[in-house]
XYZ file of C-alpha atoms in Angstrom:
181
model
C 6.528 73.036 67.805
C 6.938 73.260 71.499
C 6.560 70.377 73.927
C 2.879 70.959 74.593
C 1.915 72.654 71.354
C -0.179 71.164 68.638
C 0.004 72.464 65.195
C -3.203 73.307 63.369
C -4.867 70.081 62.309
C -4.910 71.198 58.703
C -1.035 71.577 58.731
C -0.352 67.811 59.679
C 0.044 66.496 55.952
C 2.768 69.104 55.281
C 4.809 68.382 58.328
C 7.967 66.358 58.402
C 7.759 62.674 59.428
C 9.565 63.665 62.686
C 6.956 66.528 63.342
C 4.176 64.064 62.701
C 5.838 61.623 65.091
C 6.072 64.328 67.857
C 2.338 65.022 67.312
C 1.798 61.278 68.097
C 3.973 61.396 71.123
C 2.326 64.436 72.514
C -1.209 62.825 72.266
C -0.308 59.155 73.006
C 3.044 58.168 74.367
C 6.365 58.043 72.535
C 6.529 54.779 70.684
C 8.284 53.771 67.546
C 5.711 51.059 66.712
C 2.899 53.703 66.829
C 5.130 56.003 64.521
C 5.463 53.038 62.025
C 1.728 52.508 62.122
C 0.354 56.074 61.978
C 2.915 58.692 60.893
C 2.066 58.001 57.184
C -1.716 58.294 57.980
C -1.091 61.724 59.151
C 0.386 62.750 55.764
C -2.004 60.920 53.634
C -5.275 62.096 55.040
C -6.579 65.528 56.086
C -8.638 65.434 59.321
C -11.330 68.080 60.245
C -10.344 67.772 63.901
C -7.825 66.063 66.349
C -10.809 64.035 67.508
C -11.255 62.619 63.867
C -7.573 61.963 63.585
C -7.445 60.196 67.024
C -10.540 58.140 65.935
C -8.720 57.082 62.793
C -5.719 55.879 64.762
C -8.099 53.921 67.068
C -9.374 52.176 63.888
C -5.782 51.188 63.006
C -5.120 49.902 66.563
C -8.547 48.027 66.405
C -7.581 46.369 63.126
C -4.503 45.127 64.832
C -6.691 43.710 67.712
C -9.076 42.061 65.253
C -6.142 40.596 63.237
C -5.625 36.754 63.478
C -1.854 37.584 63.066
C 0.278 36.916 66.102
C 2.724 39.640 64.831
C -0.152 42.173 64.571
C -1.244 41.375 68.218
C 2.372 41.755 69.415
C 2.812 44.951 67.551
C -0.473 46.359 69.291
C 0.718 45.089 72.578
C 4.106 47.050 72.158
C 2.025 50.207 71.510
C -0.216 49.714 74.398
C 2.922 49.084 76.640
C 4.167 52.491 75.850
C 1.848 53.850 78.514
C 3.457 53.757 81.950
C 2.133 51.607 84.827
C -0.330 53.385 86.960
C 1.275 54.380 90.209
C 4.931 53.912 89.088
C 7.296 56.420 90.665
C 9.368 56.747 87.550
C 7.209 57.978 84.655
C 8.959 59.529 81.555
C 6.029 61.426 80.228
C 5.183 64.626 81.893
C 1.718 64.330 80.761
C 1.319 60.871 82.219
C 2.909 62.080 85.384
C 0.502 64.979 85.795
C -2.512 62.664 84.765
C -1.553 60.114 87.446
C -0.465 62.557 90.175
C -3.546 61.718 92.549
C -2.538 57.928 92.190
C 0.787 58.668 93.675
C -0.433 60.067 97.004
C -1.986 58.264 99.896
C -1.001 55.339 102.135
C 1.920 52.959 101.463
C -0.434 50.137 101.604
C -2.488 51.357 98.637
C 0.688 51.818 96.746
C 1.627 48.339 97.325
C -1.795 47.096 96.486
C -1.748 49.099 93.200
C 1.832 47.559 92.411
C 0.564 44.137 93.202
C -2.517 44.723 90.960
C -0.315 45.807 88.043
C 1.697 42.642 88.454
C -1.487 40.583 88.683
C -2.841 42.236 85.550
C 0.194 41.679 83.518
C 0.405 38.079 84.605
C -3.220 37.531 83.735
C -2.813 39.360 80.457
C 0.689 38.635 79.168
C 2.018 41.386 76.840
C -0.552 43.944 78.014
C -0.198 46.764 80.473
C -3.390 48.090 82.256
C -4.410 51.360 80.540
C -7.283 53.516 81.685
C -8.307 57.104 81.233
C -7.813 58.164 84.906
C -9.777 61.536 84.427
C -9.454 62.594 88.030
C -10.771 59.173 89.486
C -9.413 58.226 92.794
C -6.856 55.541 93.308
C -9.603 53.342 95.013
C -11.824 53.722 91.915
C -9.062 52.751 89.482
C -8.095 49.728 91.597
C -11.731 48.475 91.678
C -11.788 48.765 87.859
C -8.465 46.883 87.605
C -9.701 44.165 89.869
C -12.856 43.717 87.864
C -10.908 43.647 84.613
C -8.540 40.920 85.925
C -11.565 39.036 87.244
C -13.142 38.995 83.742
C -9.868 37.423 82.477
C -10.744 38.307 78.748
C -7.509 39.345 76.943
C -9.444 40.370 73.743
C -11.713 42.583 75.785
C -8.619 44.107 77.429
C -6.993 44.920 74.128
C -10.178 46.922 73.138
C -10.356 48.559 76.582
C -6.885 49.702 76.188
C -7.299 51.142 72.788
C -10.402 52.978 74.027
C -8.488 54.356 76.997
C -5.607 55.460 74.872
C -7.903 57.224 72.545
C -9.811 59.012 75.278
C -6.460 60.013 76.904
C -5.237 61.316 73.437
C -8.490 63.256 72.948
C -8.172 64.760 76.494
C -4.570 65.800 75.834
C -5.569 67.328 72.483
C -8.380 69.229 74.015
C -6.066 70.688 76.836
C -3.235 71.536 74.441
C -5.591 73.382 72.047
C -7.335 75.168 74.778
C -3.841 76.506 75.996
C -2.999 77.762 72.567
């Protein structure tokens, strides 16, 4: 399996654990906590599509968000933190780097504002990282959304927003990878 190739969805149960983890890494971000949560799911269940698989992982993440267990919330936060900060200069994932490309252009003042908003977000929501499906939106639109979410100040809503965004990003990556094969 190449770096941007997805195996046929029907083959997931027969893949090795490391191959299933690589599928998760391609669609989400490399994250051992996500591997622990979801690698077995990809072996135990057959999915009719990648969208269905991603939705099932979304359910797992939502279960963590709805749990009353502090350790479940911390586990979820470690998964959400696998996504790089928006506008960071050093982004390990080539997919995130490409998805955020338009956010890394423009005025230095805007870059500083985005960095300040990332810091403010992470102070307002300890343990969380701002995750959004950029989908071609401008830096200004993303910063407006981030400001509104900070202003809302609801950490539980943020967990659900981040899960939704992670699943939207994963579905977009799956669709792009499948259209290239």
